[in-house]
Amino acid sequence: MGEDRRLTAVVALAQGMAAAHSSRDAWRAAALGGCRALGGSFAALSVWERELGRLRVLVNVGERAPDEEEFPEDESYPVHQFAEITEFLHERWAGGGEPDAWVETAEGPAAGRPGYVHQRVAALRRRGRGCCVVAPIVLHGRAWGELYVARQVGEAVFARSDADFATVLASVVAAGIAQTERLEEVRRLAFTDALTGLANRRAVDARLDEAVERHRRDGVVVSLVVCDLNGLKRVNDTRGHAVGDRLLERFGSVLSLCGAMVPGALAARLGGDEFCLLAVGPPADAVVKAAGELCRRAGELELGDGVACGVASTEDPIGPVRSARRLFRLADAAQYRAKAERSQRPVVAGREGPDDPVVRLADEPSRQENGERRRFRGRRSP
C-alpha cells in the first residue's frame, strides 16, 4: 500500500472513531478501520482485563467464523495463553522500546516479534486463516488491549511493513478510545447525581419522555414513584449538612436496593429531598410492592422521619397519559397526599374509585396554572 493510501486509511479510521456515539460504535469503527487499512478479511478488538487475568474480545468484524459474534457476550482468553501482553510488552517498555506490532502465520513464526504463539497459530488454523498481525494498544502509558487483523489462507502473508503500519493504526485507535471514554464520562456525569450516584432529573426526563411515547405507541406500562424524604431539614438544622448528606446517601442506597426488585427500574434523585423510581414494562403491582418496601426500610433509618411515597401507573384507572408531565403530576399528587396524611405506605393514584381524590388533585386547573409544585416549574410540556 502506498504512503498516500495509508495516510487516507489512517484519516478514515480516525474519522470513523470520532463519529462514534458510543463505546460499541467506537470499537466497531476501530476494528473495521484497521481491517480495511491493512487489507484484512477479519479483525477484532480486545481489552486486557487485568483484574480478571484475561483478554476479552469486544468486537469481531469482517468474515467471521461460526463461533464468532460481532459483539460477543463473553469471548475471552486467559492472558497466560498470550504471554506477550504481560511479558514481552513489559520487557520492551522497561527497556525503553515501543510496543511494536508483529505477525503470526498458520505455519508458525513470521515477521516481527515475539514469534511463535501456539494459541494464536491454533486459532488461525481452526478458523481457516493464514496469517494475522497483532498490534498492542497503549492507553495512558499502559497496555489496554490489542487490534488483531487476519487474512484468509491463500492470501498474501503480512509483511514487516504491515506490522509497522499496524503499530501506527493502534496509536490512532488508542487516541480514539481515550476520546470516547472522556465523552462517555462527561455524559455519565451529566446524567448522574454527584452525591448519591443515582440518576439525576435530566436522566429521568429523557427516560420518561421515551417511556410515555412507547406507552402511547405500544401500550407499554409506565409507572412512576415520587418520594419526599421526611425530616431532612431538621437533620440539617440540628446536626449539620454533612450529616444530612449522609442521610441522603443512605436513602439513595435504600432506593437503589428497592428499585432492584423491579427489573430495569431507574432510581434517581430529582433534587433536594426528592427522589423517584421509574419503571417501564413491569406491572403496577410490582412497582407498588417495591414502593411499600421502600417506605418500610426508610422508616427504619436512624436519621430522618421516613419517606412519603406516591405512585402513578398507566396500568391503573388514571385516564389517558399523553405526556410525561401528566404522569409526574399524578405521582406528585399521590406523594403530596401521602405526606399530608403521614402515611407509612405508598399512596397510589387511581385506586380509590371513579372520583379518586389524587387524580382530581393532579388534574385541577389551579394546580396546572400554578405550575403544580416546584419540581414542575420550567419543564416544557411535550
Short mmCIF file of C-alpha atoms in Angstrom, two decimals:
data_model
loop_
_atom_site.label_atom_id
_atom_site.label_comp_id
_atom_site.label_asym_id
_atom_site.label_seq_id
_atom_site.Cartn_x
_atom_site.Cartn_y
_atom_site.Cartn_z
CA MET A 1 0.00 0.00 0.00
CA GLY A 2 1.39 3.40 -0.97
CA GLU A 3 2.04 6.19 1.51
CA ASP A 4 -0.92 8.24 0.25
CA ARG A 5 -3.30 5.31 0.60
CA ARG A 6 -2.03 4.59 4.08
CA LEU A 7 -2.47 8.20 5.11
CA THR A 8 -6.02 8.10 3.75
CA ALA A 9 -6.66 4.92 5.71
CA VAL A 10 -5.40 6.50 8.94
CA VAL A 11 -7.61 9.56 8.42
CA ALA A 12 -10.64 7.35 7.68
CA LEU A 13 -10.01 5.34 10.87
CA ALA A 14 -9.73 8.47 12.99
CA GLN A 15 -12.86 9.99 11.45
CA GLY A 16 -14.83 6.77 11.95
CA MET A 17 -13.98 6.68 15.64
CA ALA A 18 -14.65 10.40 16.08
CA ALA A 19 -18.16 9.92 14.65
CA ALA A 20 -18.98 7.12 17.12
CA HIS A 21 -21.85 7.77 19.53
CA SER A 22 -20.98 5.02 22.00
CA SER A 23 -18.16 2.72 23.04
CA ARG A 24 -19.58 -0.06 20.89
CA ASP A 25 -19.63 2.22 17.86
CA ALA A 26 -16.03 3.22 18.56
CA TRP A 27 -14.88 -0.40 18.94
CA ARG A 28 -16.54 -1.37 15.67
CA ALA A 29 -15.10 1.64 13.84
CA ALA A 30 -11.62 0.78 15.16
CA ALA A 31 -11.81 -2.85 14.05
CA LEU A 32 -13.34 -2.05 10.64
CA GLY A 33 -10.87 0.76 10.03
CA GLY A 34 -7.92 -1.46 10.93
CA CYS A 35 -9.22 -4.30 8.78
CA ARG A 36 -9.63 -2.08 5.72
CA ALA A 37 -6.36 -0.23 6.22
CA LEU A 38 -4.38 -3.48 6.40
CA GLY A 39 -6.31 -5.30 3.69
CA GLY A 40 -7.53 -7.97 6.08
CA SER A 41 -10.56 -10.24 5.86
CA PHE A 42 -11.26 -10.22 9.59
CA ALA A 43 -10.46 -8.02 12.58
CA ALA A 44 -11.09 -7.99 16.31
CA LEU A 45 -10.55 -5.51 19.11
CA SER A 46 -9.81 -6.91 22.56
CA VAL A 47 -9.24 -5.42 26.01
CA TRP A 48 -6.88 -6.69 28.69
CA GLU A 49 -8.84 -7.08 31.92
CA ARG A 50 -6.03 -7.18 34.45
CA GLU A 51 -8.23 -7.87 37.47
CA LEU A 52 -9.64 -10.98 35.78
CA GLY A 53 -6.41 -12.04 34.07
CA ARG A 54 -7.98 -12.30 30.66
CA LEU A 55 -8.07 -10.83 27.18
CA ARG A 56 -11.74 -10.14 26.37
CA VAL A 57 -12.95 -9.66 22.79
CA LEU A 58 -15.07 -6.54 22.40
CA VAL A 59 -15.95 -6.82 18.72
CA ASN A 60 -15.40 -9.09 15.70
CA VAL A 61 -15.84 -7.73 12.16
CA GLY A 62 -15.37 -8.98 8.60
CA GLU A 63 -15.56 -12.65 7.63
CA ARG A 64 -16.47 -14.14 10.99
CA ALA A 65 -16.28 -17.85 11.82
CA PRO A 66 -19.47 -19.60 13.04
CA ASP A 67 -18.36 -19.25 16.67
CA GLU A 68 -17.58 -15.53 16.40
CA GLU A 69 -20.29 -12.99 17.25
CA GLU A 70 -20.00 -9.34 16.31
CA PHE A 71 -20.33 -8.21 19.93
CA PRO A 72 -19.64 -11.37 21.95
CA GLU A 73 -21.12 -11.64 25.42
CA ASP A 74 -18.14 -13.44 26.88
CA GLU A 75 -15.44 -14.39 24.38
CA SER A 76 -12.28 -14.21 26.42
CA TYR A 77 -8.92 -15.92 26.73
CA PRO A 78 -6.65 -16.37 29.75
CA VAL A 79 -3.78 -13.91 29.47
CA HIS A 80 -1.25 -16.64 30.23
CA GLN A 81 -2.08 -18.07 26.80
CA PHE A 82 -0.83 -14.81 25.28
CA ALA A 83 2.23 -14.15 27.37
CA GLU A 84 3.46 -11.39 25.09
CA ILE A 85 0.97 -8.90 26.53
CA THR A 86 2.28 -9.33 30.05
CA GLU A 87 5.88 -10.37 29.45
CA PHE A 88 7.14 -9.28 26.05
CA LEU A 89 5.49 -5.86 26.09
CA HIS A 90 6.52 -5.14 29.67
CA GLU A 91 10.13 -6.09 28.95
CA ARG A 92 10.21 -3.95 25.81
CA TRP A 93 8.77 -0.91 27.58
CA ALA A 94 11.03 -1.34 30.59
CA GLY A 95 13.96 -1.24 28.20
CA GLY A 96 12.72 1.93 26.54
CA GLY A 97 11.31 0.21 23.44
CA GLU A 98 7.97 0.71 21.74
CA PRO A 99 5.03 -1.72 21.74
CA ASP A 100 5.52 -2.81 18.13
CA ALA A 101 3.04 -4.99 16.28
CA TRP A 102 4.05 -8.41 14.99
CA VAL A 103 2.88 -11.06 12.55
CA GLU A 104 1.85 -14.67 13.15
CA THR A 105 1.13 -17.27 10.47
CA ALA A 106 -0.66 -20.59 10.48
CA GLU A 107 2.74 -22.14 9.84
CA GLY A 108 4.48 -20.58 12.83
CA PRO A 109 6.94 -17.68 13.24
CA ALA A 110 6.85 -14.81 10.75
CA ALA A 111 7.86 -11.16 10.58
CA GLY A 112 8.17 -9.28 13.83
CA ARG A 113 8.47 -10.50 17.38
CA PRO A 114 7.84 -12.24 19.80
CA GLY A 115 7.48 -15.14 17.35
CA TYR A 116 5.54 -18.35 17.72
CA VAL A 117 2.47 -18.18 19.98
CA HIS A 118 0.82 -21.57 19.98
CA GLN A 119 -2.72 -20.40 20.78
CA ARG A 120 -2.79 -17.80 18.01
CA VAL A 121 -1.46 -20.27 15.46
CA ALA A 122 -4.02 -22.86 16.52
CA ALA A 123 -6.81 -20.29 16.24
CA LEU A 124 -5.66 -19.31 12.73
CA ARG A 125 -5.73 -22.92 11.58
CA ARG A 126 -9.07 -23.64 13.25
CA ARG A 127 -10.76 -20.72 11.53
CA GLY A 128 -9.20 -21.08 8.11
CA ARG A 129 -6.96 -18.04 8.32
CA GLY A 130 -3.44 -17.89 7.01
CA CYS A 131 -1.89 -15.07 8.99
CA CYS A 132 -2.57 -12.22 11.40
CA VAL A 133 -0.97 -9.04 12.60
CA VAL A 134 -1.30 -8.16 16.29
CA ALA A 135 -0.93 -4.53 17.38
CA PRO A 136 -0.83 -3.65 21.10
CA ILE A 137 -2.99 -0.70 22.12
CA VAL A 138 -1.45 1.50 24.79
CA LEU A 139 -3.63 3.93 26.74
CA HIS A 140 -2.36 6.26 29.45
CA GLY A 141 1.01 4.53 29.37
CA ARG A 142 -0.38 1.04 30.00
CA ALA A 143 -1.34 -1.89 27.80
CA TRP A 144 -5.08 -1.52 27.17
CA GLY A 145 -5.60 -4.35 24.70
CA GLU A 146 -4.91 -5.22 21.08
CA LEU A 147 -6.03 -4.77 17.50
CA TYR A 148 -5.97 -8.09 15.63
CA VAL A 149 -6.29 -8.28 11.82
CA ALA A 150 -6.22 -11.55 9.86
CA ARG A 151 -6.20 -12.75 6.26
CA GLN A 152 -7.60 -15.96 4.84
CA VAL A 153 -5.48 -18.93 3.76
CA GLY A 154 -4.10 -18.28 0.28
CA GLU A 155 -3.88 -14.52 0.69
CA ALA A 156 -0.53 -12.72 0.95
CA VAL A 157 1.16 -13.02 4.32
CA PHE A 158 1.52 -9.76 6.25
CA ALA A 159 4.99 -8.24 5.89
CA ARG A 160 7.15 -6.34 8.36
CA SER A 161 5.93 -3.09 6.79
CA ASP A 162 2.33 -4.14 7.57
CA ALA A 163 3.28 -4.71 11.19
CA ASP A 164 4.89 -1.27 11.34
CA PHE A 165 1.75 0.28 9.85
CA ALA A 166 -0.42 -1.65 12.33
CA THR A 167 1.60 -0.03 15.15
CA VAL A 168 0.62 3.38 13.77
CA LEU A 169 -3.02 2.32 13.47
CA ALA A 170 -3.01 1.09 17.08
CA SER A 171 -1.89 4.52 18.27
CA VAL A 172 -4.77 6.12 16.34
CA VAL A 173 -7.18 3.60 17.89
CA ALA A 174 -5.80 4.43 21.36
CA ALA A 175 -6.45 8.13 20.80
CA GLY A 176 -9.99 7.38 19.63
CA ILE A 177 -10.72 5.18 22.63
CA ALA A 178 -9.39 7.84 25.00
CA GLN A 179 -11.68 10.42 23.39
CA THR A 180 -14.69 8.09 23.60
CA GLU A 181 -14.00 7.38 27.27
CA ARG A 182 -13.80 11.11 28.02
CA LEU A 183 -17.09 11.78 26.23
CA GLU A 184 -18.82 8.90 28.00
CA GLU A 185 -17.57 10.17 31.34
CA VAL A 186 -18.98 13.61 30.51
CA ARG A 187 -22.31 12.02 29.55
CA ARG A 188 -22.31 9.92 32.71
CA LEU A 189 -21.70 12.97 34.89
CA ALA A 190 -24.39 14.91 33.04
CA PHE A 191 -26.97 12.26 33.94
CA THR A 192 -25.75 11.34 37.44
CA ASP A 193 -26.39 12.91 40.83
CA ALA A 194 -22.97 13.66 42.31
CA LEU A 195 -23.90 13.00 45.95
CA THR A 196 -25.81 9.71 45.71
CA GLY A 197 -24.56 8.27 42.43
CA LEU A 198 -28.16 7.79 41.31
CA ALA A 199 -29.57 9.13 38.05
CA ASN A 200 -30.48 12.83 38.09
CA ARG A 201 -33.52 14.79 36.93
CA ARG A 202 -32.14 15.16 33.41
CA ALA A 203 -31.88 11.38 33.09
CA VAL A 204 -35.42 10.90 34.38
CA ASP A 205 -36.85 13.49 31.96
CA ALA A 206 -35.17 11.80 28.99
CA ARG A 207 -36.18 8.27 30.02
CA LEU A 208 -39.74 9.24 30.94
CA ASP A 209 -40.38 11.06 27.66
CA GLU A 210 -39.26 7.95 25.76
CA ALA A 211 -41.32 5.69 28.02
CA VAL A 212 -44.54 7.67 27.59
CA GLU A 213 -44.03 7.64 23.83
CA ARG A 214 -43.73 3.84 23.97
CA HIS A 215 -46.88 3.71 26.09
CA ARG A 216 -48.79 5.80 23.56
CA ARG A 217 -47.49 3.73 20.63
CA ASP A 218 -47.41 0.18 22.04
CA GLY A 219 -49.33 0.28 25.32
CA VAL A 220 -46.25 -0.40 27.46
CA VAL A 221 -46.92 0.04 31.19
CA VAL A 222 -45.10 3.03 32.68
CA SER A 223 -45.01 3.54 36.44
CA LEU A 224 -43.51 6.38 38.45
CA VAL A 225 -42.82 6.55 42.18
CA VAL A 226 -42.14 10.02 43.59
CA CYS A 227 -40.68 10.26 47.10
CA ASP A 228 -40.05 13.03 49.60
CA LEU A 229 -37.52 12.18 52.30
CA ASN A 230 -39.04 13.41 55.55
CA GLY A 231 -37.03 15.20 58.22
CA LEU A 232 -34.03 16.27 56.12
CA LYS A 233 -34.37 19.94 57.10
CA ARG A 234 -34.48 19.04 60.78
CA VAL A 235 -31.32 16.92 60.41
CA ASN A 236 -29.54 19.72 58.55
CA ASP A 237 -30.58 22.32 61.14
CA THR A 238 -29.74 20.28 64.24
CA ARG A 239 -26.84 18.08 63.15
CA GLY A 240 -25.34 19.88 60.18
CA HIS A 241 -25.38 19.43 56.42
CA ALA A 242 -22.66 16.77 56.47
CA VAL A 243 -24.99 14.50 58.45
CA GLY A 244 -27.84 15.49 56.16
CA ASP A 245 -25.75 14.43 53.18
CA ARG A 246 -25.15 11.07 54.83
CA LEU A 247 -28.90 10.65 55.20
CA LEU A 248 -29.38 11.42 51.50
CA GLU A 249 -26.67 8.94 50.57
CA ARG A 250 -28.11 6.26 52.84
CA PHE A 251 -31.61 6.74 51.48
CA GLY A 252 -30.21 6.65 47.95
CA SER A 253 -28.77 3.21 48.70
CA VAL A 254 -32.11 2.03 50.06
CA LEU A 255 -33.89 3.37 46.98
CA SER A 256 -31.44 1.56 44.72
CA LEU A 257 -31.94 -1.67 46.65
CA CYS A 258 -35.73 -1.47 46.45
CA GLY A 259 -35.59 -0.43 42.82
CA ALA A 260 -33.72 -3.66 42.08
CA MET A 261 -36.95 -5.51 42.95
CA VAL A 262 -38.37 -4.16 39.69
CA PRO A 263 -36.44 -5.24 36.56
CA GLY A 264 -34.95 -2.29 34.70
CA ALA A 265 -36.21 0.38 37.13
CA LEU A 266 -34.35 3.69 37.15
CA ALA A 267 -33.58 5.08 40.63
CA ALA A 268 -32.99 8.84 40.69
CA ARG A 269 -32.61 11.87 42.88
CA LEU A 270 -34.64 14.74 41.47
CA GLY A 271 -33.02 17.31 43.75
CA GLY A 272 -33.01 18.25 47.43
CA ASP A 273 -35.02 15.66 49.35
CA GLU A 274 -36.95 14.45 46.28
CA PHE A 275 -36.33 11.06 44.69
CA CYS A 276 -38.11 8.79 42.25
CA LEU A 277 -38.27 5.32 40.70
CA LEU A 278 -39.24 4.92 37.05
CA ALA A 279 -40.29 1.50 35.74
CA VAL A 280 -41.11 0.68 32.13
CA GLY A 281 -42.75 -2.66 31.43
CA PRO A 282 -43.31 -4.37 34.83
CA PRO A 283 -46.89 -4.46 36.21
CA ALA A 284 -48.06 -1.68 38.51
CA ASP A 285 -48.45 -4.03 41.47
CA ALA A 286 -44.75 -4.93 41.34
CA VAL A 287 -43.86 -1.25 41.49
CA VAL A 288 -46.29 -0.60 44.36
CA LYS A 289 -44.76 -3.54 46.25
CA ALA A 290 -41.26 -2.07 45.79
CA ALA A 291 -42.55 1.32 46.96
CA GLY A 292 -44.03 -0.32 50.05
CA GLU A 293 -40.68 -1.93 50.84
CA LEU A 294 -39.03 1.45 50.35
CA CYS A 295 -41.37 3.05 52.88
CA ARG A 296 -40.67 0.27 55.38
CA ARG A 297 -36.89 0.45 55.04
CA ALA A 298 -36.84 4.27 55.09
CA GLY A 299 -38.80 4.19 58.34
CA GLU A 300 -36.03 2.08 59.88
CA LEU A 301 -33.25 4.55 59.10
CA GLU A 302 -31.74 6.02 62.27
CA LEU A 303 -31.84 9.51 60.74
CA GLY A 304 -34.84 11.29 59.25
CA ASP A 305 -38.54 10.55 59.59
CA GLY A 306 -39.19 8.04 56.86
CA VAL A 307 -40.44 8.87 53.38
CA ALA A 308 -43.67 9.94 51.69
CA CYS A 309 -44.27 7.92 48.51
CA GLY A 310 -46.73 8.49 45.70
CA VAL A 311 -47.22 6.11 42.76
CA ALA A 312 -48.81 6.66 39.37
CA SER A 313 -49.04 3.96 36.72
CA THR A 314 -50.59 3.84 33.28
CA GLU A 315 -51.97 0.40 34.25
CA ASP A 316 -54.27 1.98 36.85
CA PRO A 317 -57.51 3.94 36.11
CA ILE A 318 -55.97 7.41 35.93
CA GLY A 319 -57.22 8.40 32.50
CA PRO A 320 -55.14 8.78 29.33
CA VAL A 321 -51.46 9.61 29.83
CA ARG A 322 -50.34 11.54 26.78
CA SER A 323 -47.37 13.30 28.33
CA ALA A 324 -44.64 12.73 30.87
CA ARG A 325 -45.86 15.88 32.59
CA ARG A 326 -49.22 14.35 33.48
CA LEU A 327 -47.73 11.17 34.92
CA PHE A 328 -45.40 13.31 37.04
CA ARG A 329 -48.38 15.38 38.23
CA LEU A 330 -50.25 12.25 39.26
CA ALA A 331 -47.31 10.71 41.13
CA ASP A 332 -46.57 14.04 42.79
CA ALA A 333 -50.20 14.49 43.87
CA ALA A 334 -50.14 10.97 45.35
CA GLN A 335 -46.93 11.78 47.20
CA TYR A 336 -48.43 15.10 48.39
CA ARG A 337 -51.38 13.20 49.89
CA ALA A 338 -49.08 10.60 51.50
CA LYS A 339 -47.12 13.42 53.13
CA ALA A 340 -50.23 15.25 54.31
CA GLU A 341 -51.62 12.06 55.87
CA ARG A 342 -48.23 10.98 57.28
CA SER A 343 -48.83 7.68 55.54
CA GLN A 344 -46.27 4.96 56.13
CA ARG A 345 -47.38 3.23 52.93
CA PRO A 346 -47.38 4.48 49.34
CA VAL A 347 -50.43 6.28 48.03
CA VAL A 348 -51.37 5.08 44.55
CA ALA A 349 -53.19 7.30 42.07
CA GLY A 350 -56.45 5.95 40.66
CA ARG A 351 -57.16 3.24 43.22
CA GLU A 352 -59.95 4.94 45.17
CA GLY A 353 -62.73 4.67 42.65
CA PRO A 354 -64.13 6.86 39.87
CA ASP A 355 -63.71 10.08 41.85
CA ASP A 356 -60.20 9.35 43.05
CA PRO A 357 -59.01 12.38 45.08
CA VAL A 358 -55.41 12.05 43.85
CA VAL A 359 -56.44 12.14 40.18
CA ARG A 360 -58.74 15.08 40.90
CA LEU A 361 -55.93 16.94 42.68
CA ALA A 362 -53.48 16.28 39.85
CA ASP A 363 -55.88 17.50 37.17
CA GLU A 364 -57.45 20.51 38.88
CA PRO A 365 -56.95 23.71 36.81
CA SER A 366 -55.39 25.75 39.63
CA ARG A 367 -52.67 23.13 40.03
CA GLN A 368 -51.80 23.28 36.34
CA GLU A 369 -52.00 27.07 36.13
CA ASN A 370 -49.67 27.48 39.12
CA GLY A 371 -47.16 25.04 37.70
CA GLU A 372 -48.05 22.34 40.29
CA ARG A 373 -45.26 22.14 42.84
CA ARG A 374 -41.73 23.40 42.40
CA ARG A 375 -40.47 20.32 40.59
CA PHE A 376 -42.60 21.08 37.54
CA ARG A 377 -41.60 24.69 37.12
CA GLY A 378 -39.63 25.29 33.99
CA ARG A 379 -40.34 21.90 32.47
CA ARG A 380 -41.61 22.16 28.95
CA SER A 381 -44.78 20.35 28.02
CA PRO A 382 -44.09 17.62 25.45
#
